Every structure is written in structure tokens, then in C-alpha cells.
């Protein structure tokens, strides 16, 4: 069976936890799905209108986390770490049943999603994958924040930089090739916040489920988490995970090169909306074995494009 065919997971996987922002307890089950289903959320606590498609045009809020909603107002928030895990592992089709409004934060990263999916295993289908190929460079700027996407031959590159006045975080930059790099550090990197922002977040009704076992808290020149950082560039690596998850709201894998400075959920969403404004900016390719471009054939080390 071709590695360029659509994939799902072998069996149901259950996660229990709390929502980072809502603080609500939640059960989430990832279930195998047929080819061409895509990734779909189903709110099992709602009796009707409970299907929510994680799509760039369904993003109802991108402040601190990504929330997707359907036309009846049913929503799921903080989808980005789970979406990033599915993207990195090359999972095309799953039904995600969730009995509350927010994906559990678990340890603040995608680590547990990735480990559970790898343990249960990935199943190939006979249906070819589809890929969005970026044809034109598109940029989006908002003050000091900038993001762009431009054509690339075969890979999805993400080059991300963050700049914080806080000296412990400071300036960090990393770049990865999503389909080729070892993504372990990306998956394992946790969400973070500044100690002085916690009160503000709580006043906004956010971070109700935030604890030191699901977020890095930076206070002046140190972090409050006793175990320290998981990798040297954990802050920017987490932003790359967020970016991967937000990019998957395009519906398919993307071939292109992202360069982002100081961006986040909102900027990524604004960029993608701009890309999909015109058919000239991208093409949708269905990759069949027979029509495989030679560049793919020689890329035996590709981990997940397929
Ligand atoms: Zn995040």
C-alpha cells in the first residue's frame, strides 16, 4: 500500500483532562474514519447541530487559542495542539468526539496525543492524499508581527521567530521541515505564559485550568516549573506546534515555506484567509502513485507527507 495514501488511526483513543481556559473536565475520543472524511469534531454533549469542521473559515476566535464553531454556534476551543499532532503524524481522517467545549490541555503540549496515536498505530487506505501547493508568495503584517508563505518544491518549511522583552524567553528562532525533520521537540514543547499575565488572563475568564503541570510559567529570569525546560528552544518550538495545528485548518497538507516573526493563531489564520481569497495563490493536487512527481520518489526519508 502506498505511503502516499490517506491515513487514519487503528482504534479509538480516549483522553481525559481539563480545558486550559475553561477549566472544565472533558473526555475526548479520537476515532478512525473513512477516506475523504477529513478531521471532524462532534460535540457529544449536544443533541443536535453538534458537528464542527476545523476549517480556517470556521475560526470564531484566535485570541490565546484557536476556537472553531459551526453555523449554530457550537464550538470547540484549543484545537491547535491536537491538530498539530495529527498534521505532523500525517493523519488525514478522524472523528473526534468531545463532551465539552474545549480540548483537554493534558501536559500543555502534543506529547501525549502523539505517543497515544503512535502506540495504537496508523492505518493506510487506498485513497490518494490531496495536497495544497502554494503558487504565489502571500504576506500578512500586523505592526511588528509578520507572516508569509511562498512556494517550495516539496516540503512544508516553518521558520519561526519570537521576541519577548522578558530576558529568560528573549529572542528564539527555529526552522523545521514538517515532513522530514524529527518533530519530537516540537510535539513535546509546552504552552507558556508570563507570571504577570496570569491575573489578566483570569480576569478575561481564561486560563482557569492553568497549572504548572500543563503550562510553563516564566517569572523574571526563571521558570516556576521545577522540572525545567524540555528542550532549549521550547518557547519557539511550541509556537511552531501551534502554527502546524493552525495550518491544518486549511484542510490538507501544504507545500510551501512559512516565515513568521512574533505571530500566533490570529496571524496564521489571517494569512490563510488571504491565500484562499484567490485560486491563483494555490493549487490542489491529488497525488496518485502513477503521477508521482520524481521529487517524491527520491524522498524515501519523508516521514509524514504521506
Ligand atoms: Zn499552544
PDB file of C-alpha atoms and ligand atoms in Angstrom:
ATOM      1  CA  UNK A   1       0.000   0.000   0.000  1.00  0.00           C
ATOM      2  CA  UNK A   2       1.333   3.392  -0.914  1.00  0.00           C
ATOM      3  CA  UNK A   3       2.606   5.658   1.819  1.00  0.00           C
ATOM      4  CA  UNK A   4       1.056   8.480  -0.195  1.00  0.00           C
ATOM      5  CA  UNK A   5      -2.446   7.290   0.592  1.00  0.00           C
ATOM      6  CA  UNK A   6      -4.785   8.742   3.189  1.00  0.00           C
ATOM      7  CA  UNK A   7      -4.409   7.531   6.736  1.00  0.00           C
ATOM      8  CA  UNK A   8      -6.452   7.111   9.866  1.00  0.00           C
ATOM      9  CA  UNK A   9      -5.798   5.508  13.265  1.00  0.00           C
ATOM     10  CA  UNK A  10      -6.264   1.822  14.071  1.00  0.00           C
ATOM     11  CA  UNK A  11      -8.598   2.103  17.068  1.00  0.00           C
ATOM     12  CA  UNK A  12     -10.415   4.588  19.308  1.00  0.00           C
ATOM     13  CA  UNK A  13      -8.184   6.564  21.680  1.00  0.00           C
ATOM     14  CA  UNK A  14      -9.611   8.158  24.840  1.00  0.00           C
ATOM     15  CA  UNK A  15      -8.186  11.227  26.576  1.00  0.00           C
ATOM     16  CA  UNK A  16      -9.466  12.707  29.824  1.00  0.00           C
ATOM     17  CA  UNK A  17      -8.430  16.072  31.157  1.00  0.00           C
ATOM     18  CA  UNK A  18      -9.339  19.695  31.722  1.00  0.00           C
ATOM     19  CA  UNK A  19      -9.570  22.621  29.331  1.00  0.00           C
ATOM     20  CA  UNK A  20      -6.752  25.126  29.818  1.00  0.00           C
ATOM     21  CA  UNK A  21      -9.014  28.158  29.517  1.00  0.00           C
ATOM     22  CA  UNK A  22     -12.418  26.811  30.582  1.00  0.00           C
ATOM     23  CA  UNK A  23     -11.113  24.670  33.447  1.00  0.00           C
ATOM     24  CA  UNK A  24     -13.879  22.203  32.533  1.00  0.00           C
ATOM     25  CA  UNK A  25     -13.402  18.440  32.689  1.00  0.00           C
ATOM     26  CA  UNK A  26     -13.616  16.802  29.300  1.00  0.00           C
ATOM     27  CA  UNK A  27     -13.490  13.382  27.657  1.00  0.00           C
ATOM     28  CA  UNK A  28     -12.197  13.244  24.109  1.00  0.00           C
ATOM     29  CA  UNK A  29     -12.218  10.181  21.860  1.00  0.00           C
ATOM     30  CA  UNK A  30     -10.337  10.079  18.559  1.00  0.00           C
ATOM     31  CA  UNK A  31     -11.979   7.516  16.251  1.00  0.00           C
ATOM     32  CA  UNK A  32     -10.895   6.037  12.916  1.00  0.00           C
ATOM     33  CA  UNK A  33     -12.725   7.482   9.883  1.00  0.00           C
ATOM     34  CA  UNK A  34     -13.191   6.617   6.201  1.00  0.00           C
ATOM     35  CA  UNK A  35     -11.085   8.224   3.438  1.00  0.00           C
ATOM     36  CA  UNK A  36     -12.115  11.761   2.453  1.00  0.00           C
ATOM     37  CA  UNK A  37     -13.780  12.387   5.834  1.00  0.00           C
ATOM     38  CA  UNK A  38     -11.081  14.794   6.968  1.00  0.00           C
ATOM     39  CA  UNK A  39     -10.822  15.780  10.619  1.00  0.00           C
ATOM     40  CA  UNK A  40     -14.227  16.342  12.203  1.00  0.00           C
ATOM     41  CA  UNK A  41     -15.259  17.273  15.748  1.00  0.00           C
ATOM     42  CA  UNK A  42     -18.533  16.049  17.245  1.00  0.00           C
ATOM     43  CA  UNK A  43     -19.822  17.581  20.499  1.00  0.00           C
ATOM     44  CA  UNK A  44     -21.436  14.538  22.124  1.00  0.00           C
ATOM     45  CA  UNK A  45     -22.874  16.701  24.945  1.00  0.00           C
ATOM     46  CA  UNK A  46     -25.088  18.443  22.370  1.00  0.00           C
ATOM     47  CA  UNK A  47     -28.077  16.595  20.889  1.00  0.00           C
ATOM     48  CA  UNK A  48     -28.179  18.403  17.548  1.00  0.00           C
ATOM     49  CA  UNK A  49     -26.063  20.593  15.266  1.00  0.00           C
ATOM     50  CA  UNK A  50     -23.068  19.109  17.006  1.00  0.00           C
ATOM     51  CA  UNK A  51     -20.652  18.643  14.071  1.00  0.00           C
ATOM     52  CA  UNK A  52     -17.857  21.195  13.852  1.00  0.00           C
ATOM     53  CA  UNK A  53     -15.375  21.248  10.992  1.00  0.00           C
ATOM     54  CA  UNK A  54     -11.973  22.656  11.954  1.00  0.00           C
ATOM     55  CA  UNK A  55     -11.578  24.943   8.976  1.00  0.00           C
ATOM     56  CA  UNK A  56      -9.941  28.377   8.605  1.00  0.00           C
ATOM     57  CA  UNK A  57     -13.300  29.990   7.817  1.00  0.00           C
ATOM     58  CA  UNK A  58     -14.866  28.454  10.951  1.00  0.00           C
ATOM     59  CA  UNK A  59     -12.349  30.054  13.316  1.00  0.00           C
ATOM     60  CA  UNK A  60     -14.502  32.181  15.623  1.00  0.00           C
ATOM     61  CA  UNK A  61     -11.691  33.253  17.943  1.00  0.00           C
ATOM     62  CA  UNK A  62      -7.916  33.129  17.698  1.00  0.00           C
ATOM     63  CA  UNK A  63      -7.066  35.004  20.885  1.00  0.00           C
ATOM     64  CA  UNK A  64      -4.762  32.877  23.100  1.00  0.00           C
ATOM     65  CA  UNK A  65      -6.098  29.690  21.491  1.00  0.00           C
ATOM     66  CA  UNK A  66      -7.912  28.638  18.331  1.00  0.00           C
ATOM     67  CA  UNK A  67     -11.689  28.152  18.565  1.00  0.00           C
ATOM     68  CA  UNK A  68     -13.754  26.704  15.729  1.00  0.00           C
ATOM     69  CA  UNK A  69     -17.545  26.991  15.562  1.00  0.00           C
ATOM     70  CA  UNK A  70     -20.356  25.750  13.346  1.00  0.00           C
ATOM     71  CA  UNK A  71     -23.187  27.914  11.955  1.00  0.00           C
ATOM     72  CA  UNK A  72     -25.333  27.130  15.014  1.00  0.00           C
ATOM     73  CA  UNK A  73     -22.760  28.426  17.450  1.00  0.00           C
ATOM     74  CA  UNK A  74     -21.469  25.068  18.750  1.00  0.00           C
ATOM     75  CA  UNK A  75     -17.742  25.394  19.278  1.00  0.00           C
ATOM     76  CA  UNK A  76     -14.574  23.585  20.245  1.00  0.00           C
ATOM     77  CA  UNK A  77     -11.617  25.573  21.539  1.00  0.00           C
ATOM     78  CA  UNK A  78      -7.885  24.985  21.938  1.00  0.00           C
ATOM     79  CA  UNK A  79      -7.847  22.641  18.948  1.00  0.00           C
ATOM     80  CA  UNK A  80      -4.308  23.582  17.876  1.00  0.00           C
ATOM     81  CA  UNK A  81      -2.124  21.062  19.754  1.00  0.00           C
ATOM     82  CA  UNK A  82      -4.255  18.094  18.712  1.00  0.00           C
ATOM     83  CA  UNK A  83      -4.446  19.416  15.135  1.00  0.00           C
ATOM     84  CA  UNK A  84      -0.644  19.881  15.163  1.00  0.00           C
ATOM     85  CA  UNK A  85      -0.170  16.271  16.278  1.00  0.00           C
ATOM     86  CA  UNK A  86      -2.483  14.975  13.532  1.00  0.00           C
ATOM     87  CA  UNK A  87      -0.731  17.129  10.946  1.00  0.00           C
ATOM     88  CA  UNK A  88       2.752  16.023  11.929  1.00  0.00           C
ATOM     89  CA  UNK A  89       1.782  12.350  12.003  1.00  0.00           C
ATOM     90  CA  UNK A  90       0.069  12.583   8.623  1.00  0.00           C
ATOM     91  CA  UNK A  91      -3.403  11.592   9.840  1.00  0.00           C
ATOM     92  CA  UNK A  92      -5.981  12.591   7.223  1.00  0.00           C
ATOM     93  CA  UNK A  93      -9.241  11.204   8.565  1.00  0.00           C
ATOM     94  CA  UNK A  94     -10.570  11.010  12.130  1.00  0.00           C
ATOM     95  CA  UNK A  95     -13.766  11.711  14.018  1.00  0.00           C
ATOM     96  CA  UNK A  96     -13.061  13.451  17.322  1.00  0.00           C
ATOM     97  CA  UNK A  97     -15.879  13.074  19.841  1.00  0.00           C
ATOM     98  CA  UNK A  98     -15.743  15.563  22.694  1.00  0.00           C
ATOM     99  CA  UNK A  99     -18.219  16.011  25.553  1.00  0.00           C
ATOM    100  CA  UNK A 100     -17.443  19.638  26.349  1.00  0.00           C
ATOM    101  CA  UNK A 101     -16.303  22.879  24.739  1.00  0.00           C
ATOM    102  CA  UNK A 102     -12.516  22.637  24.982  1.00  0.00           C
ATOM    103  CA  UNK A 103      -9.894  20.052  24.016  1.00  0.00           C
ATOM    104  CA  UNK A 104      -8.081  18.839  27.166  1.00  0.00           C
ATOM    105  CA  UNK A 105      -4.752  20.591  27.644  1.00  0.00           C
ATOM    106  CA  UNK A 106      -3.085  17.425  29.067  1.00  0.00           C
ATOM    107  CA  UNK A 107       0.558  18.407  29.708  1.00  0.00           C
ATOM    108  CA  UNK A 108       0.364  21.621  27.627  1.00  0.00           C
ATOM    109  CA  UNK A 109       1.991  20.060  24.565  1.00  0.00           C
ATOM    110  CA  UNK A 110       1.123  17.500  21.873  1.00  0.00           C
ATOM    111  CA  UNK A 111       3.309  14.824  23.507  1.00  0.00           C
ATOM    112  CA  UNK A 112       0.514  12.629  24.887  1.00  0.00           C
ATOM    113  CA  UNK A 113      -1.571  12.829  21.701  1.00  0.00           C
ATOM    114  CA  UNK A 114       1.413  11.788  19.609  1.00  0.00           C
ATOM    115  CA  UNK A 115       2.500   8.955  21.915  1.00  0.00           C
ATOM    116  CA  UNK A 116      -1.025   7.522  22.106  1.00  0.00           C
ATOM    117  CA  UNK A 117      -1.520   7.642  18.322  1.00  0.00           C
ATOM    118  CA  UNK A 118       1.871   6.013  17.696  1.00  0.00           C
ATOM    119  CA  UNK A 119       1.053   3.291  20.240  1.00  0.00           C
ATOM    120  CA  UNK A 120      -2.333   2.436  18.718  1.00  0.00           C
ATOM    121  CA  UNK A 121      -0.923   2.635  15.186  1.00  0.00           C
ATOM    122  CA  UNK A 122      -1.784   4.288  11.893  1.00  0.00           C
ATOM    123  CA  UNK A 123      -3.805   2.650   9.127  1.00  0.00           C
ATOM    124  CA  UNK A 124      -3.364   3.326   5.408  1.00  0.00           C
ATOM    125  CA  UNK A 125      -6.212   3.400   2.869  1.00  0.00           C
ATOM    126  CA  UNK A 126      -6.362   3.095  -0.918  1.00  0.00           C
ATOM    127  CA  UNK A 127      -7.409   6.718  -1.401  1.00  0.00           C
ATOM    128  CA  UNK A 128      -4.725   9.142  -2.627  1.00  0.00           C
ATOM    129  CA  UNK A 129      -3.852  12.155  -0.498  1.00  0.00           C
ATOM    130  CA  UNK A 130      -4.523  15.710  -1.586  1.00  0.00           C
ATOM    131  CA  UNK A 131      -2.025  18.494  -1.075  1.00  0.00           C
ATOM    132  CA  UNK A 132      -2.294  22.273  -1.291  1.00  0.00           C
ATOM    133  CA  UNK A 133       0.631  23.655  -3.251  1.00  0.00           C
ATOM    134  CA  UNK A 134       1.358  27.327  -2.721  1.00  0.00           C
ATOM    135  CA  UNK A 135       1.883  29.059  -6.088  1.00  0.00           C
ATOM    136  CA  UNK A 136       2.467  32.695  -5.057  1.00  0.00           C
ATOM    137  CA  UNK A 137       4.069  34.465  -2.148  1.00  0.00           C
ATOM    138  CA  UNK A 138       1.472  35.915   0.220  1.00  0.00           C
ATOM    139  CA  UNK A 139       2.289  38.100   3.219  1.00  0.00           C
ATOM    140  CA  UNK A 140       0.363  39.394   6.169  1.00  0.00           C
ATOM    141  CA  UNK A 141       1.663  42.011   8.581  1.00  0.00           C
ATOM    142  CA  UNK A 142       0.249  43.481  11.752  1.00  0.00           C
ATOM    143  CA  UNK A 143       2.573  46.054  13.301  1.00  0.00           C
ATOM    144  CA  UNK A 144       5.753  44.220  14.333  1.00  0.00           C
ATOM    145  CA  UNK A 145       4.187  40.850  13.615  1.00  0.00           C
ATOM    146  CA  UNK A 146       4.671  39.334  10.196  1.00  0.00           C
ATOM    147  CA  UNK A 147       3.971  36.076   8.415  1.00  0.00           C
ATOM    148  CA  UNK A 148       4.429  34.973   4.825  1.00  0.00           C
ATOM    149  CA  UNK A 149       4.060  31.827   2.774  1.00  0.00           C
ATOM    150  CA  UNK A 150       5.828  31.195  -0.501  1.00  0.00           C
ATOM    151  CA  UNK A 151       6.203  28.287  -2.930  1.00  0.00           C
ATOM    152  CA  UNK A 152       8.590  25.455  -2.111  1.00  0.00           C
ATOM    153  CA  UNK A 153       9.483  22.382  -4.138  1.00  0.00           C
ATOM    154  CA  UNK A 154       8.277  19.604  -1.911  1.00  0.00           C
ATOM    155  CA  UNK A 155       8.386  20.439   1.756  1.00  0.00           C
ATOM    156  CA  UNK A 156       6.475  22.458   4.283  1.00  0.00           C
ATOM    157  CA  UNK A 157       9.092  24.611   5.970  1.00  0.00           C
ATOM    158  CA  UNK A 158       8.272  26.687   9.029  1.00  0.00           C
ATOM    159  CA  UNK A 159      10.759  29.346  10.088  1.00  0.00           C
ATOM    160  CA  UNK A 160       9.532  31.000  13.273  1.00  0.00           C
ATOM    161  CA  UNK A 161      10.940  33.725  15.471  1.00  0.00           C
ATOM    162  CA  UNK A 162       9.658  35.132  18.720  1.00  0.00           C
ATOM    163  CA  UNK A 163      10.871  38.182  20.591  1.00  0.00           C
ATOM    164  CA  UNK A 164       9.987  38.812  24.198  1.00  0.00           C
ATOM    165  CA  UNK A 165      11.072  41.648  26.420  1.00  0.00           C
ATOM    166  CA  UNK A 166      11.360  39.065  29.179  1.00  0.00           C
ATOM    167  CA  UNK A 167      15.042  38.140  29.156  1.00  0.00           C
ATOM    168  CA  UNK A 168      14.525  34.483  30.002  1.00  0.00           C
ATOM    169  CA  UNK A 169      12.486  33.984  26.830  1.00  0.00           C
ATOM    170  CA  UNK A 170      14.232  36.708  24.815  1.00  0.00           C
ATOM    171  CA  UNK A 171      14.599  36.067  21.086  1.00  0.00           C
ATOM    172  CA  UNK A 172      14.291  32.487  19.875  1.00  0.00           C
ATOM    173  CA  UNK A 173      14.217  31.250  16.314  1.00  0.00           C
ATOM    174  CA  UNK A 174      13.919  27.794  14.836  1.00  0.00           C
ATOM    175  CA  UNK A 175      13.089  26.331  11.456  1.00  0.00           C
ATOM    176  CA  UNK A 176      11.804  22.881  10.619  1.00  0.00           C
ATOM    177  CA  UNK A 177      10.715  20.839   7.644  1.00  0.00           C
ATOM    178  CA  UNK A 178       7.401  19.388   8.781  1.00  0.00           C
ATOM    179  CA  UNK A 179       7.504  16.264   6.587  1.00  0.00           C
ATOM    180  CA  UNK A 180      11.179  15.476   7.153  1.00  0.00           C
ATOM    181  CA  UNK A 181      12.505  16.795  10.466  1.00  0.00           C
ATOM    182  CA  UNK A 182      12.355  14.870  13.729  1.00  0.00           C
ATOM    183  CA  UNK A 183       9.416  16.654  15.358  1.00  0.00           C
ATOM    184  CA  UNK A 184       9.851  15.243  18.878  1.00  0.00           C
ATOM    185  CA  UNK A 185      10.960  18.579  20.365  1.00  0.00           C
ATOM    186  CA  UNK A 186       8.088  20.340  18.604  1.00  0.00           C
ATOM    187  CA  UNK A 187       5.460  17.887  19.900  1.00  0.00           C
ATOM    188  CA  UNK A 188       6.890  17.965  23.438  1.00  0.00           C
ATOM    189  CA  UNK A 189       7.086  21.739  23.818  1.00  0.00           C
ATOM    190  CA  UNK A 190       4.558  23.183  26.240  1.00  0.00           C
ATOM    191  CA  UNK A 191       2.416  26.265  26.158  1.00  0.00           C
ATOM    192  CA  UNK A 192       3.780  29.140  28.263  1.00  0.00           C
ATOM    193  CA  UNK A 193       2.871  32.435  29.837  1.00  0.00           C
ATOM    194  CA  UNK A 194       4.406  35.211  31.887  1.00  0.00           C
ATOM    195  CA  UNK A 195       3.631  35.142  35.592  1.00  0.00           C
ATOM    196  CA  UNK A 196       2.472  38.784  35.483  1.00  0.00           C
ATOM    197  CA  UNK A 197      -0.100  37.935  32.774  1.00  0.00           C
ATOM    198  CA  UNK A 198      -1.867  35.217  34.781  1.00  0.00           C
ATOM    199  CA  UNK A 199      -4.118  37.643  36.667  1.00  0.00           C
ATOM    200  CA  UNK A 200      -5.024  39.424  33.439  1.00  0.00           C
ATOM    201  CA  UNK A 201      -5.889  36.122  31.765  1.00  0.00           C
ATOM    202  CA  UNK A 202      -8.044  35.091  34.723  1.00  0.00           C
ATOM    203  CA  UNK A 203      -9.865  38.428  34.659  1.00  0.00           C
ATOM    204  CA  UNK A 204     -10.649  37.730  30.998  1.00  0.00           C
ATOM    205  CA  UNK A 205     -12.155  34.392  32.036  1.00  0.00           C
ATOM    206  CA  UNK A 206      -9.180  32.478  30.593  1.00  0.00           C
ATOM    207  CA  UNK A 207      -6.547  30.096  31.975  1.00  0.00           C
ATOM    208  CA  UNK A 208      -8.993  28.682  34.565  1.00  0.00           C
ATOM    209  CA  UNK A 209      -7.448  25.234  34.115  1.00  0.00           C
ATOM    210  CA  UNK A 210      -3.862  26.506  34.017  1.00  0.00           C
ATOM    211  CA  UNK A 211      -1.394  24.817  36.350  1.00  0.00           C
ATOM    212  CA  UNK A 212       2.331  24.197  36.457  1.00  0.00           C
ATOM    213  CA  UNK A 213       1.775  20.682  35.129  1.00  0.00           C
ATOM    214  CA  UNK A 214       0.190  21.981  31.913  1.00  0.00           C
ATOM    215  CA  UNK A 215       2.000  25.263  31.195  1.00  0.00           C
ATOM    216  CA  UNK A 216       5.411  26.846  31.621  1.00  0.00           C
ATOM    217  CA  UNK A 217       5.205  29.940  33.802  1.00  0.00           C
ATOM    218  CA  UNK A 218       8.029  32.442  33.401  1.00  0.00           C
ATOM    219  CA  UNK A 219       8.717  34.837  36.273  1.00  0.00           C
ATOM    220  CA  UNK A 220      11.528  37.322  35.718  1.00  0.00           C
ATOM    221  CA  UNK A 221      14.665  35.321  34.932  1.00  0.00           C
ATOM    222  CA  UNK A 222      13.406  31.856  35.738  1.00  0.00           C
ATOM    223  CA  UNK A 223      10.581  29.443  35.256  1.00  0.00           C
ATOM    224  CA  UNK A 224       8.426  28.277  38.121  1.00  0.00           C
ATOM    225  CA  UNK A 225       8.237  24.682  36.840  1.00  0.00           C
ATOM    226  CA  UNK A 226      10.653  22.643  38.934  1.00  0.00           C
ATOM    227  CA  UNK A 227      11.484  20.199  36.151  1.00  0.00           C
ATOM    228  CA  UNK A 228      12.880  22.975  33.957  1.00  0.00           C
ATOM    229  CA  UNK A 229      12.578  23.194  30.190  1.00  0.00           C
ATOM    230  CA  UNK A 230      12.145  20.113  27.995  1.00  0.00           C
ATOM    231  CA  UNK A 231      14.387  21.472  25.229  1.00  0.00           C
ATOM    232  CA  UNK A 232      16.497  24.561  24.658  1.00  0.00           C
ATOM    233  CA  UNK A 233      14.073  26.283  22.308  1.00  0.00           C
ATOM    234  CA  UNK A 234      10.876  25.142  23.992  1.00  0.00           C
ATOM    235  CA  UNK A 235       9.160  28.536  23.646  1.00  0.00           C
ATOM    236  CA  UNK A 236       9.599  28.940  19.900  1.00  0.00           C
ATOM    237  CA  UNK A 237       9.115  25.203  19.363  1.00  0.00           C
ATOM    238  CA  UNK A 238       5.694  25.484  20.987  1.00  0.00           C
ATOM    239  CA  UNK A 239       4.840  28.356  18.660  1.00  0.00           C
ATOM    240  CA  UNK A 240       5.805  26.112  15.724  1.00  0.00           C
ATOM    241  CA  UNK A 241       3.464  23.401  17.077  1.00  0.00           C
ATOM    242  CA  UNK A 242       0.667  25.982  17.275  1.00  0.00           C
ATOM    243  CA  UNK A 243       1.474  27.088  13.729  1.00  0.00           C
ATOM    244  CA  UNK A 244       1.303  23.497  12.418  1.00  0.00           C
ATOM    245  CA  UNK A 245      -2.067  22.985  14.105  1.00  0.00           C
ATOM    246  CA  UNK A 246      -3.437  26.245  12.734  1.00  0.00           C
ATOM    247  CA  UNK A 247      -2.146  25.425   9.238  1.00  0.00           C
ATOM    248  CA  UNK A 248      -4.041  22.127   9.291  1.00  0.00           C
ATOM    249  CA  UNK A 249      -7.245  24.165   9.335  1.00  0.00           C
ATOM    250  CA  UNK A 250      -6.547  24.585   5.607  1.00  0.00           C
ATOM    251  CA  UNK A 251      -7.931  21.041   5.374  1.00  0.00           C
ATOM    252  CA  UNK A 252      -4.953  19.401   3.685  1.00  0.00           C
ATOM    253  CA  UNK A 253      -1.219  19.255   3.936  1.00  0.00           C
ATOM    254  CA  UNK A 254       0.509  22.275   2.440  1.00  0.00           C
ATOM    255  CA  UNK A 255       3.624  22.501   0.319  1.00  0.00           C
ATOM    256  CA  UNK A 256       5.166  25.903   0.943  1.00  0.00           C
ATOM    257  CA  UNK A 257       7.513  27.875   3.134  1.00  0.00           C
ATOM    258  CA  UNK A 258       6.258  29.858   6.112  1.00  0.00           C
ATOM    259  CA  UNK A 259       8.364  32.629   7.613  1.00  0.00           C
ATOM    260  CA  UNK A 260       6.879  34.158  10.739  1.00  0.00           C
ATOM    261  CA  UNK A 261       8.069  36.680  13.282  1.00  0.00           C
ATOM    262  CA  UNK A 262       6.126  37.212  16.514  1.00  0.00           C
ATOM    263  CA  UNK A 263       2.989  35.681  15.074  1.00  0.00           C
ATOM    264  CA  UNK A 264       0.370  33.461  16.607  1.00  0.00           C
ATOM    265  CA  UNK A 265      -3.032  31.887  15.993  1.00  0.00           C
ATOM    266  CA  UNK A 266      -4.641  35.038  14.636  1.00  0.00           C
ATOM    267  CA  UNK A 267      -1.881  35.922  12.198  1.00  0.00           C
ATOM    268  CA  UNK A 268      -1.725  32.376  10.792  1.00  0.00           C
ATOM    269  CA  UNK A 269      -5.484  32.439  10.274  1.00  0.00           C
ATOM    270  CA  UNK A 270      -5.347  35.839   8.574  1.00  0.00           C
ATOM    271  CA  UNK A 271      -2.600  34.621   6.246  1.00  0.00           C
ATOM    272  CA  UNK A 272      -4.542  31.501   5.245  1.00  0.00           C
ATOM    273  CA  UNK A 273      -7.702  33.511   4.613  1.00  0.00           C
ATOM    274  CA  UNK A 274      -5.671  35.718   2.270  1.00  0.00           C
ATOM    275  CA  UNK A 275      -4.198  32.678   0.479  1.00  0.00           C
ATOM    276  CA  UNK A 276      -7.635  31.214  -0.196  1.00  0.00           C
ATOM    277  CA  UNK A 277      -9.061  34.504  -1.481  1.00  0.00           C
ATOM    278  CA  UNK A 278      -7.771  33.701  -4.960  1.00  0.00           C
ATOM    279  CA  UNK A 279      -7.338  30.442  -6.882  1.00  0.00           C
ATOM    280  CA  UNK A 280      -4.144  31.870  -8.344  1.00  0.00           C
ATOM    281  CA  UNK A 281      -2.405  31.599  -4.981  1.00  0.00           C
ATOM    282  CA  UNK A 282      -2.545  27.810  -4.694  1.00  0.00           C
ATOM    283  CA  UNK A 283      -3.394  24.578  -6.442  1.00  0.00           C
ATOM    284  CA  UNK A 284      -4.899  21.417  -5.013  1.00  0.00           C
ATOM    285  CA  UNK A 285      -3.036  18.334  -6.162  1.00  0.00           C
ATOM    286  CA  UNK A 286      -4.200  14.777  -5.809  1.00  0.00           C
ATOM    287  CA  UNK A 287      -1.161  12.578  -5.540  1.00  0.00           C
ATOM    288  CA  UNK A 288      -1.509   9.193  -7.171  1.00  0.00           C
ATOM    289  CA  UNK A 289       1.359   6.763  -7.381  1.00  0.00           C
ATOM    290  CA  UNK A 290       1.387   6.790 -11.192  1.00  0.00           C
ATOM    291  CA  UNK A 291       1.540  10.564 -11.437  1.00  0.00           C
ATOM    292  CA  UNK A 292       4.025  10.885  -8.632  1.00  0.00           C
ATOM    293  CA  UNK A 293       6.484  13.700  -9.299  1.00  0.00           C
ATOM    294  CA  UNK A 294      10.017  12.313  -9.294  1.00  0.00           C
ATOM    295  CA  UNK A 295      10.956  14.547  -6.394  1.00  0.00           C
ATOM    296  CA  UNK A 296       8.665  12.476  -4.176  1.00  0.00           C
ATOM    297  CA  UNK A 297      10.075   9.157  -5.312  1.00  0.00           C
ATOM    298  CA  UNK A 298      13.551  10.099  -4.187  1.00  0.00           C
ATOM    299  CA  UNK A 299      12.346  11.287  -0.838  1.00  0.00           C
ATOM    300  CA  UNK A 300      12.268   7.921   0.889  1.00  0.00           C
ATOM    301  CA  UNK A 301      13.043   9.621   4.190  1.00  0.00           C
ATOM    302  CA  UNK A 302       9.826  11.594   4.197  1.00  0.00           C
ATOM    303  CA  UNK A 303       8.159  10.882   7.486  1.00  0.00           C
ATOM    304  CA  UNK A 304       4.632  12.040   7.107  1.00  0.00           C
ATOM    305  CA  UNK A 305       3.712  13.731   3.893  1.00  0.00           C
ATOM    306  CA  UNK A 306       2.185  10.710   3.363  1.00  0.00           C
TER     307      UNK A 306
HETATM  308 ZN1  LIG B   1      -0.261  26.356  22.026  1.00  0.00          ZN
END
